[in-house]
């Protein structure tokens, strides 16, 4: 495999393009609403109408607006015209979709009208796609489609024209920070692993997206898996690793299946394996499937799980960069972090650093769900105000209500009140509000939601998911859950509230890993912003 | 519980006719494919559970022996992870998502409906082994919240009534 081979594949792919293209979303959300059958019927209808030489039907990753699933888009490639989006497409609407194409036989007409989506809505126009630049546009099961979009050229460039130090330096200058939640500078992490001296090193992709309400990583893996593989290969070259693992949760069968296909295709083309692009660089990637343990998203627990053990965290330091998998230096990054690598290499660190805020660079993908009109996936520059996301892009609360709070960061995060919606979304400002950026799940809550009940919900989650290794987390979450239940049932006295605060403080400061340390966050943030909800339930002494 | 789309229920019923000896032969193939590597334990347990339906103690003992691991370690792993089941599960599975998005949209009421309708609690199987009820924390299709997964099929926008309608035929079959 050489650069000319890559360009050839890209050319062939472009030449095989027809005048029209029908894209059907085949991400998990749309598949659950029968999109595979819609795609098949479209294909059959196109073939039956003898339009196959002018119209192509392909399955693509997430097209963002999940609440209107299944989504179908029609592109006019030559001459290029704006695409059309159709929402909640049913099987009986398939003939209508075909009839909208100019090359359709005149006799054909669709009886069932289509629901056309508004691509000029802020939900689409306010997005800035870097991570999701190919998601929803290309067929994730064909490596040729990724190569046609410029795929694997960054890897070629890195292997041929950059030293590992230059790659690390580029990442540092870009200002990219870990997208898994904590926001640790990616360049620093890479530099630490790169300078470690060891016989073997590992690169691990954390795809254990356990936060309920978060589906960004799933969408990236289902929609553009090769981008993650290429990002991992570049990271491996930069730090000197030869083996990579993707640790993915078993709840994402479709993402697992597409990753398997992607790895096999990349291996067959010599883009993974030994002597990649005829260079001395070897790198292989294996998949490791989780088995339903939230704590495995924590990096030390994740490594234990990759080694085939119980997912129990261990104290840090030593950090994985020094002693990771089987004691060797290991680089662990989130899916979205790896997905940002190729654009940074392609467009330069300065380009990336020009997007976002002073301390948070680039874009962030969010999954917005809950009591909101437009549920789905958005990618916006860092620093976009929460109000713009919820009210403009999300279209406000469903059923005409008003928003009470937005929950970010999953069980480790907190609730942001509507009064703070003008806050720009970046790592620092969310931390100031008592929440965290987290992996990017945003759940909108309306006025009917009782915040004490939400705090109890998250505490129940942490109680169930505590691995049981350290006492503050194992016993503390049980006690806090009991106190919160007592408050919810209206049986608590003011003294219980003080006890709860004390417990929160203790568990936060004495737990071993991130799960326990952040378990009190939903309680603390609701206590801070929604004290009235608590006081209304406290029974005066 | 499992959400594996590559193990549709028809496969379950077809493998039932395969003899136990044949299953054990397939188990050996799985172990060989993973080169008896100790770190592949979780992958092996996933595939063995797909094959046998659940992880019996005898199976765990056999796997431990083949991988040269203490039984305590294999048992520890099998009981640590939620997705592994050490008891037989029902022919049909109903999994209620209790993720945050589903929760704010009424997942608790759905779970109560399922539990009352099937007369069992989450994590249990009906005495006739017809239905297992469990919960999951988010398969990531929050756009369709609240969701319930019936036999690996994600069903969105569920209501107590729609859940009851779905459950009726599942409970009738034996």
XYZ file of C-alpha atoms in Angstrom:
715
model
C 0.000 0.000 0.000
C 1.373 3.368 -1.029
C -0.026 6.886 -1.376
C -0.764 6.275 -5.075
C -2.857 3.225 -4.133
C -4.813 5.360 -1.658
C -5.424 8.026 -4.292
C -6.464 5.356 -6.806
C -9.036 3.930 -4.438
C -10.336 7.433 -3.737
C -10.582 8.153 -7.486
C -12.402 4.929 -8.231
C -14.818 5.604 -5.418
C -15.524 9.084 -6.747
C -15.986 7.837 -10.306
C -18.446 5.201 -9.237
C -20.682 7.889 -7.764
C -24.061 8.279 -9.426
C -25.973 11.510 -10.060
C -28.215 10.868 -7.064
C -27.578 9.283 -3.727
C -30.066 8.190 -1.113
C -28.578 7.992 2.370
C -30.382 5.909 4.994
C -29.338 6.217 8.612
C -28.329 2.781 9.898
C -27.124 3.809 13.369
C -28.643 1.975 16.353
C -31.391 4.566 16.968
C -32.700 4.399 13.418
C -32.221 0.626 13.159
C -34.577 0.321 16.150
C -37.192 2.154 14.078
C -36.896 -0.195 11.112
C -34.416 1.775 8.987
C -32.765 -1.379 7.620
C -36.048 -2.461 6.024
C -36.564 1.054 4.651
C -33.098 0.910 3.101
C -33.709 -2.518 1.582
C -37.079 -1.498 0.152
C -35.555 1.657 -1.322
C -32.860 -0.419 -2.960
C -35.439 -2.839 -4.377
C -37.646 0.003 -5.622
C -34.679 1.680 -7.335
C -33.660 -1.586 -8.997
C -37.242 -2.341 -10.037
C -37.561 1.107 -11.636
C -34.251 0.500 -13.489
C -32.717 3.596 -11.927
C -29.707 1.874 -10.407
C -27.254 3.528 -12.786
C -28.301 7.025 -11.700
C -29.272 6.446 -8.088
C -27.247 4.842 -5.314
C -28.707 3.739 -1.986
C -26.303 3.543 0.935
C -26.454 3.069 4.664
C -24.711 5.770 6.705
C -24.011 6.549 10.353
C -25.994 8.852 12.613
C -27.727 11.749 10.831
C -28.091 13.580 14.165
C -31.819 14.176 14.610
C -32.568 10.903 16.431
C -36.044 11.942 17.632
C -37.292 11.851 14.002
C -35.892 8.398 13.232
C -35.657 6.792 10.764
C -34.025 9.474 8.642
C -33.445 9.364 4.893
C -31.579 12.016 2.891
C -31.526 12.502 -0.872
C -28.423 14.140 -2.373
C -28.090 15.429 -5.872
C -24.395 14.900 -6.579
C -24.134 16.124 -10.201
C -24.943 18.954 -10.562
C -24.617 19.526 -6.839
C -27.757 20.752 -5.122
C -28.724 21.045 -1.433
C -29.770 17.722 0.064
C -33.286 16.935 1.187
C -34.002 15.278 4.512
C -37.020 13.091 5.186
C -38.086 12.266 8.731
C -39.856 9.246 10.236
C -39.848 7.436 6.912
C -42.087 4.380 6.832
C -42.130 1.479 4.410
C -45.232 2.798 2.606
C -43.422 6.096 1.983
C -40.666 4.375 0.008
C -42.451 4.769 -3.384
C -42.916 8.485 -2.635
C -39.178 8.920 -1.999
C -38.426 7.220 -5.328
C -41.048 9.361 -7.114
C -39.343 12.583 -5.964
C -36.302 11.714 -8.080
C -36.388 13.364 -11.521
C -35.300 10.166 -13.260
C -38.284 8.241 -11.892
C -40.735 6.903 -14.471
C -43.605 9.389 -14.868
C -46.207 6.756 -14.070
C -44.885 6.317 -10.557
C -46.393 8.430 -7.881
C -46.311 8.142 -4.152
C -49.552 8.014 -2.258
C -48.190 8.639 1.200
C -46.783 12.180 1.646
C -43.315 12.611 3.121
C -42.386 14.596 6.161
C -39.593 16.873 5.069
C -36.989 17.949 7.599
C -35.765 21.543 7.839
C -32.034 21.542 7.209
C -31.912 25.316 7.798
C -32.983 24.836 11.437
C -30.370 25.957 14.012
C -30.114 22.280 15.038
C -28.197 21.713 11.808
C -26.788 25.153 10.959
C -25.176 25.816 14.351
C -23.187 22.593 14.196
C -19.490 22.594 13.414
C -18.386 19.147 12.311
C -14.850 17.981 12.971
C -15.292 14.689 14.771
C -18.529 13.969 12.912
C -17.342 15.287 9.535
C -17.943 11.914 7.848
C -20.618 10.521 10.159
C -23.907 10.390 8.308
C -22.213 10.911 4.958
C -20.257 7.728 4.308
C -20.982 4.025 4.456
C -19.217 2.921 7.661
C -18.843 -0.633 6.408
C -16.710 0.314 3.380
C -13.117 1.414 3.862
C -13.135 2.806 0.301
C -15.734 5.394 1.326
C -13.475 6.560 4.162
C -10.418 6.679 1.888
C -12.387 8.757 -0.627
C -12.907 11.359 2.111
C -9.132 11.594 2.581
C -8.901 8.742 5.069
C -5.558 7.207 6.061
C -3.690 10.070 4.390
C -2.881 11.610 7.787
C -1.350 8.303 8.862
C 0.713 8.210 5.668
C 1.864 11.789 6.209
C 2.832 11.064 9.820
C 4.765 7.884 8.983
C 6.622 9.436 6.059
C 7.187 13.025 7.017
C 7.036 13.432 10.775
C 9.089 12.154 13.688
C 7.220 10.825 16.730
C 8.335 13.908 18.667
C 6.858 16.188 16.036
C 3.532 14.359 16.271
C 3.434 14.726 20.059
C 4.410 18.360 19.691
C 1.567 18.967 17.214
C -0.919 17.457 19.653
C 0.413 19.617 22.484
C 0.196 22.799 20.423
C -3.340 22.004 19.294
C -4.533 22.279 22.898
C -6.698 19.158 22.552
C -7.939 17.891 25.910
C -9.273 14.452 26.750
C -12.900 14.085 25.710
C -13.702 11.344 28.192
C -14.588 13.736 30.977
C -11.622 14.936 32.989
C -10.111 17.047 30.211
C -6.447 16.144 30.720
C -4.252 17.704 27.978
C -3.794 15.018 25.316
C -0.336 16.191 24.232
C 0.983 15.891 27.787
C -0.342 12.350 28.114
C 1.215 11.318 24.810
C 4.533 12.903 25.798
C 4.568 10.970 29.067
C 4.064 7.620 27.345
C 6.492 8.566 24.556
C 9.332 9.303 26.942
C 8.810 6.150 29.038
C 11.447 3.521 28.317
C 10.004 0.003 28.021
C 10.102 -3.111 25.841
C 6.445 -2.839 25.019
C 3.865 -0.075 25.054
C 0.122 -0.128 24.504
C -2.492 2.214 23.129
C -6.008 1.758 24.478
C -9.201 3.332 23.215
C -11.804 3.740 25.942
C -15.146 3.043 24.271
C -16.873 2.012 27.496
C -19.408 4.798 27.253
C -21.253 3.956 30.437
C -22.870 7.278 31.325
C -26.595 6.824 30.825
C -27.849 9.316 28.274
C -24.557 9.520 26.398
C -24.264 8.091 22.904
C -21.573 10.173 21.196
C -18.947 7.450 21.101
C -21.472 4.910 19.864
C -22.381 7.235 17.007
C -18.749 7.843 16.046
C -17.923 4.127 16.116
C -21.065 3.181 14.203
C -20.728 5.995 11.692
C -17.003 6.394 11.065
C -14.991 3.583 12.713
C -11.882 4.001 10.526
C -11.275 7.492 11.883
C -10.756 6.027 15.355
C -8.450 3.288 14.023
C -6.368 5.868 12.140
C -6.177 8.129 15.201
C -5.005 5.186 17.314
C -2.354 4.239 14.748
C -1.008 7.813 14.735
C -0.940 7.781 18.543
C 0.878 4.437 18.517
C 3.527 5.822 16.158
C 3.941 8.895 18.353
C 4.388 6.981 21.618
C 6.127 3.892 20.209
C 3.422 1.278 20.788
C 2.819 -1.782 18.636
C -0.390 -3.140 20.125
C -3.713 -1.414 20.590
C -6.966 -2.379 22.265
C -10.422 -0.954 21.894
C -12.426 -1.624 25.036
C -16.068 -1.380 24.048
C -19.226 -2.035 26.033
C -21.268 -5.083 25.077
C -24.436 -2.968 24.991
C -23.282 -1.626 21.606
C -23.507 -4.721 19.348
C -23.723 -2.687 16.161
C -20.606 -0.662 16.976
C -18.739 -3.891 17.800
C -19.792 -5.415 14.497
C -18.710 -2.346 12.493
C -15.373 -2.173 14.321
C -14.728 -5.837 13.497
C -15.418 -5.109 9.834
C -13.262 -1.967 9.873
C -10.280 -3.683 11.517
C -10.462 -6.575 9.051
C -10.616 -4.210 6.068
C -7.704 -2.109 7.326
C -5.622 -5.223 7.930
C -6.367 -6.568 4.470
C -5.174 -3.310 2.894
C -2.044 -3.222 5.013
C -3.171 -0.128 6.929
C -2.951 -2.056 10.188
C -0.562 -4.913 10.909
C 3.123 -5.085 10.073
C 5.071 -2.663 7.886
C 2.243 -0.182 7.494
C 2.750 1.817 4.271
C 5.980 -0.161 3.792
C 7.515 1.551 6.814
C 9.097 -0.231 9.787
C 6.024 0.676 11.851
C 3.861 -2.251 13.085
C 0.548 -1.816 14.830
C -2.339 -4.155 15.426
C -5.651 -3.509 17.140
C -7.748 -6.034 19.066
C -11.246 -5.592 20.393
C -12.132 -6.256 23.999
C -15.794 -6.350 24.958
C -17.033 -5.169 28.337
C -19.685 -7.043 30.255
C -21.831 -4.382 31.846
C -19.766 -2.779 34.575
C -19.851 1.030 34.726
C -16.669 1.182 36.794
C -14.712 -0.218 33.816
C -14.835 3.256 32.259
C -12.273 4.209 34.931
C -8.871 3.680 33.356
C -7.281 1.372 35.932
C -10.436 -0.772 36.136
C -10.583 -0.825 32.359
C -7.040 -2.173 32.185
C -7.866 -4.882 34.714
C -10.807 -5.860 32.538
C -8.652 -6.010 29.381
C -6.362 -8.382 31.286
C -9.413 -10.595 31.845
C -9.875 -9.751 35.514
C -12.621 -8.217 37.619
C -12.921 -4.518 36.794
C -11.546 -3.194 40.042
C -9.665 0.105 40.090
C -6.212 0.480 41.612
C -4.675 3.554 43.245
C -2.932 6.123 41.059
C 0.014 6.856 40.881
C 1.479 4.923 39.213
C -0.470 6.289 36.266
C -1.102 4.062 33.229
C 1.447 6.187 31.328
C 4.112 4.727 33.629
C 2.680 1.317 34.555
C -0.362 0.279 32.619
C -1.407 -2.960 30.932
C 0.678 -5.842 32.301
C 2.944 -3.220 33.877
C 3.920 -1.567 30.586
C 3.411 2.132 29.725
C -0.074 2.545 28.290
C -1.802 5.425 26.562
C -5.544 5.537 27.234
C -7.736 7.995 25.374
C -11.429 8.279 24.713
C -13.034 7.560 21.303
C -13.705 11.227 20.620
C -10.122 12.196 21.500
C -8.773 9.727 18.923
C -11.371 10.952 16.426
C -9.875 14.461 16.709
C -6.340 13.321 15.815
C -6.651 13.088 12.003
C -8.129 16.571 11.464
C -5.385 18.065 13.661
C -2.661 16.348 11.620
C -4.389 17.292 8.355
C -5.136 20.947 9.111
C -2.444 21.769 11.644
C -2.373 22.492 15.362
C -2.966 26.236 14.851
C -6.178 25.618 12.944
C -7.518 23.471 15.801
C -6.363 25.942 18.451
C -8.271 28.736 16.702
C -11.589 26.983 17.463
C -13.179 27.113 20.897
C -12.228 29.083 23.990
C -8.907 30.004 25.548
C -8.553 26.862 27.634
C -10.905 24.490 25.812
C -10.023 24.071 22.158
C -11.925 22.524 19.309
C -15.454 21.222 19.281
C -17.419 18.893 21.513
C -20.018 16.340 20.547
C -23.059 16.262 22.810
C -25.934 13.842 22.968
C -29.035 15.830 23.913
C -31.949 13.886 25.271
C -34.689 13.998 27.872
C -37.535 16.522 27.871
C -36.477 18.293 24.689
C -38.028 18.611 21.248
C -34.998 17.799 19.074
C -33.232 14.829 20.594
C -30.015 13.798 18.972
C -26.375 14.377 18.346
C -24.769 17.791 18.011
C -21.218 18.992 17.567
C -20.560 22.597 18.526
C -17.443 24.707 19.175
C -16.368 24.794 22.824
C -17.791 27.861 24.526
C -21.235 27.662 22.917
C -23.763 28.897 25.532
C -25.998 26.240 27.006
C -29.041 28.322 26.080
C -28.152 28.117 22.397
C -27.881 24.341 22.654
C -31.106 23.811 24.596
C -33.392 26.518 23.200
C -32.189 27.203 19.657
C -30.786 23.871 18.576
C -32.837 21.631 20.825
C -35.996 23.620 20.096
C -36.868 23.968 23.787
C -38.743 21.643 26.065
C -41.196 19.237 24.478
C -44.916 19.817 25.182
C -44.320 23.573 25.495
C -42.991 23.533 29.064
C -39.888 25.295 30.314
C -36.560 23.781 31.204
C -35.657 23.440 34.876
C -32.165 22.040 34.555
C -29.695 20.293 32.303
C -27.816 17.311 33.641
C -24.300 16.944 32.253
C -21.542 14.454 32.927
C -23.738 11.471 33.863
C -23.596 10.052 37.391
C -20.290 11.858 37.967
C -21.699 15.218 36.927
C -24.321 17.591 38.161
C -27.432 19.564 37.300
C -27.151 23.058 35.871
C -30.165 25.298 36.634
C -31.974 27.245 33.910
C -30.714 30.497 35.481
C -27.165 29.549 34.450
C -28.018 28.698 30.834
C -25.958 31.610 29.514
C -22.778 29.891 30.665
C -20.474 29.013 27.807
C -19.907 25.262 27.741
C -16.250 24.516 28.412
C -14.347 22.466 30.990
C -13.769 25.285 33.495
C -17.190 26.952 33.545
C -19.031 23.647 34.003
C -16.719 22.740 36.892
C -17.475 26.116 38.478
C -21.170 25.298 38.366
C -20.549 22.075 40.268
C -20.910 19.837 37.235
C -18.408 18.507 34.714
C -18.121 18.366 30.959
C -18.121 14.590 31.220
C -18.242 12.561 28.079
C -20.997 14.726 26.604
C -24.424 13.482 27.611
C -26.933 16.269 28.226
C -30.307 15.438 29.716
C -32.835 18.253 29.745
C -35.307 18.254 32.625
C -38.601 20.137 32.738
C -40.396 21.819 35.647
C -42.170 18.590 36.634
C -38.866 16.935 37.526
C -38.085 16.712 41.219
C -34.366 17.230 41.639
C -34.186 15.238 44.891
C -35.576 12.274 43.003
C -32.900 12.773 40.327
C -30.197 12.867 43.003
C -31.615 9.641 44.443
C -31.679 8.108 40.966
C -27.971 8.797 40.421
C -27.083 7.621 43.911
C -28.891 4.350 43.247
C -26.857 4.051 40.064
C -23.555 4.591 41.907
C -24.616 2.205 44.677
C -25.324 -0.527 42.130
C -22.145 0.124 40.172
C -19.729 0.485 43.093
C -17.149 -2.287 42.716
C -16.944 -2.715 46.480
C -13.203 -2.409 46.847
C -13.055 0.679 49.073
C -15.366 1.261 52.023
C -16.293 4.959 51.559
C -17.834 4.206 48.183
C -19.282 0.778 48.998
C -20.937 1.778 52.278
C -21.259 5.522 51.679
C -23.382 5.194 48.566
C -25.775 2.860 50.417
C -26.138 5.324 53.294
C -26.558 8.334 51.029
C -29.169 6.480 48.997
C -31.092 5.641 52.159
C -30.994 9.271 53.296
C -32.159 10.504 49.899
C -34.995 7.970 49.896
C -35.994 9.157 53.343
C -36.076 12.755 52.088
C -38.083 11.761 48.991
C -40.637 10.000 51.172
C -41.007 13.135 53.307
C -39.758 11.408 56.438
C -36.521 13.331 56.899
C -35.685 15.979 59.484
C -33.265 18.917 58.979
C -30.571 16.895 60.774
C -30.686 14.319 57.961
C -29.771 17.000 55.461
C -26.649 17.874 57.481
C -25.778 14.214 57.731
C -26.145 13.890 53.969
C -23.804 16.826 53.376
C -21.236 15.388 55.761
C -21.397 12.006 54.061
C -21.017 13.601 50.645
C -17.881 15.362 51.795
C -16.433 12.190 53.307
C -17.120 9.947 50.301
C -15.836 12.601 47.902
C -12.491 12.951 49.653
C -11.757 9.406 50.737
C -12.837 7.149 47.866
C -10.239 5.345 45.815
C -11.345 6.032 42.267
C -13.342 8.490 40.211
C -16.604 6.610 40.712
C -16.656 7.140 44.470
C -15.038 10.561 44.368
C -17.715 11.873 42.061
C -20.697 9.872 43.357
C -21.775 12.782 45.640
C -21.653 15.318 42.750
C -25.313 15.013 41.683
C -26.347 15.474 45.338
C -24.039 18.428 45.934
C -25.033 20.198 42.734
C -28.769 19.761 43.367
C -28.316 20.868 46.986
C -26.583 23.983 45.709
C -28.939 24.955 42.899
C -32.243 23.397 43.944
C -32.279 23.680 47.702
C -36.004 24.521 47.626
C -36.775 21.048 46.257
C -35.057 19.555 49.301
C -36.565 21.952 51.850
C -40.071 21.327 50.521
C -39.673 17.663 51.433
C -38.016 18.123 54.819
C -40.347 17.711 57.645
C -39.727 20.389 60.351
C -38.779 19.085 63.767
C -29.146 -9.767 30.108
C -27.787 -9.391 26.649
C -28.439 -7.102 23.747
C -26.405 -9.009 21.187
C -28.031 -8.550 17.838
C -26.022 -11.418 16.376
C -27.824 -13.934 18.582
C -31.409 -13.670 17.442
C -33.897 -15.870 19.203
C -34.252 -18.301 16.292
C -30.639 -19.238 16.868
C -31.478 -19.974 20.493
C -34.170 -22.422 19.457
C -32.053 -24.087 16.779
C -29.111 -24.623 19.108
C -31.448 -26.271 21.584
C -31.615 -29.343 19.357
C -27.846 -29.593 19.246
C -26.632 -32.126 21.760
C -24.660 -31.180 24.803
C -21.627 -33.027 23.477
C -21.706 -30.871 20.364
C -21.875 -27.782 22.560
C -18.796 -28.906 24.413
C -17.030 -29.445 21.092
C -17.874 -25.857 20.164
C -16.619 -24.728 23.559
C -13.256 -26.301 22.768
C -13.198 -24.473 19.453
C -13.821 -21.187 21.270
C -11.018 -21.876 23.736
C -8.637 -22.828 20.937
C -9.544 -19.744 18.926
C -8.484 -17.642 21.897
C -5.303 -19.738 22.233
C -6.198 -20.539 25.856
C -5.085 -17.013 26.745
C -5.923 -16.053 30.304
C -6.591 -12.439 29.372
C -9.290 -13.578 26.928
C -11.410 -14.870 29.831
C -14.165 -12.251 29.439
C -14.391 -12.773 25.670
C -14.585 -16.533 26.258
C -17.313 -16.179 28.882
C -19.349 -14.015 26.470
C -19.168 -16.642 23.745
C -19.826 -19.548 26.086
C -22.880 -17.778 27.462
C -24.142 -17.203 23.920
C -23.685 -20.909 23.279
C -25.139 -22.415 26.457
C -27.545 -19.649 27.434
C -25.970 -19.217 30.848
C -22.799 -20.090 32.740
C -23.215 -23.265 34.784
C -20.684 -23.962 37.522
C -19.433 -27.029 35.629
C -18.648 -24.860 32.639
C -16.766 -22.375 34.779
C -14.778 -25.253 36.268
C -13.932 -26.561 32.801
C -12.879 -23.107 31.544
C -10.736 -22.567 34.635
C -8.986 -25.870 34.044
C -8.323 -25.185 30.362
C -6.997 -21.673 30.962
C -4.976 -22.822 34.005
C -6.723 -20.275 36.194
C -7.993 -20.832 39.725
C -11.765 -21.434 39.771
C -12.089 -18.531 42.213
C -10.784 -16.145 39.578
C -13.158 -17.413 36.852
C -16.105 -17.416 39.276
C -15.100 -13.949 40.487
C -15.138 -12.549 36.969
C -18.394 -14.297 36.044
C -20.167 -12.846 39.078
C -18.608 -9.364 38.872
C -20.027 -8.389 35.498
C -23.775 -7.752 35.165
C -24.112 -9.336 31.747
C -23.093 -12.812 32.866
C -25.812 -15.053 34.204
C -25.187 -18.090 36.379
C -28.782 -19.249 36.257
C -30.865 -20.273 33.242
C -32.778 -17.422 31.691
C -36.235 -17.380 30.145
C -37.016 -18.095 26.500
C -37.984 -14.456 26.103
C -36.287 -11.447 27.589
C -37.711 -8.100 28.498
C -35.164 -5.445 29.411
C -36.362 -2.066 30.672
C -33.894 0.778 30.185
C -33.444 2.804 33.345
C -30.962 5.277 31.865
C -31.386 8.955 32.705
C -33.275 9.954 29.547
C -35.694 7.043 29.938
C -36.002 7.727 33.669
C -37.139 11.332 33.200
C -39.628 10.051 30.622
C -41.229 7.493 32.916
C -39.123 4.312 32.909
C -40.060 3.614 36.541
C -43.748 3.251 35.603
C -42.827 0.916 32.741
C -40.787 -1.285 35.045
C -43.627 -1.463 37.566
C -46.014 -2.416 34.760
C -43.715 -5.204 33.569
C -43.144 -6.510 37.093
C -46.847 -6.525 37.934
C -47.821 -8.057 34.621
C -45.272 -10.861 34.775
C -45.530 -11.295 38.579
C -41.747 -11.235 38.959
C -39.160 -8.631 39.867
C -36.333 -7.312 37.715
C -33.520 -9.849 37.656
C -35.909 -12.801 37.908
C -37.334 -15.378 35.519
C -40.904 -16.674 35.516
C -41.243 -20.196 37.040
C -42.136 -21.636 33.604
C -38.916 -20.133 32.159
C -40.974 -18.180 29.683
C -39.752 -14.681 30.457
C -36.827 -12.993 32.148
C -37.158 -9.393 33.253
C -34.153 -7.174 33.813
C -32.999 -3.569 33.593
C -30.187 -1.947 31.680
C -28.502 1.416 32.032
C -28.763 2.849 28.566
C -28.116 1.107 25.265
C -27.631 4.626 23.871
C -30.796 5.087 21.837
C -32.070 7.958 23.983
C -33.792 9.623 21.038
C -36.544 7.022 21.385
C -36.919 7.240 25.178
C -38.454 5.578 27.077
C -37.335 2.286 25.578
C -37.852 -1.373 26.394
C -35.838 -4.146 24.734
C -37.915 -7.232 23.889
C -35.790 -10.200 22.763
C -32.891 -7.986 21.625
C -35.211 -5.656 19.719
C -35.184 -2.059 20.911
C -38.701 -0.619 21.066
C -39.009 3.129 21.503
C -41.688 5.491 22.886
C -43.155 2.814 25.159
C -46.185 3.311 27.388
C -47.557 0.946 30.069
C -50.238 -0.114 27.567
C -47.837 -0.814 24.707
C -45.623 -2.785 27.078
C -48.573 -4.921 28.204
C -49.531 -5.603 24.573
C -45.997 -6.717 23.809
C -45.765 -8.919 26.883
C -49.055 -10.786 26.363
C -47.883 -13.032 23.488
C -44.495 -13.595 25.152
C -46.067 -14.873 28.358
C -48.532 -17.182 26.586
C -45.896 -19.298 24.869
C -44.257 -22.018 26.830
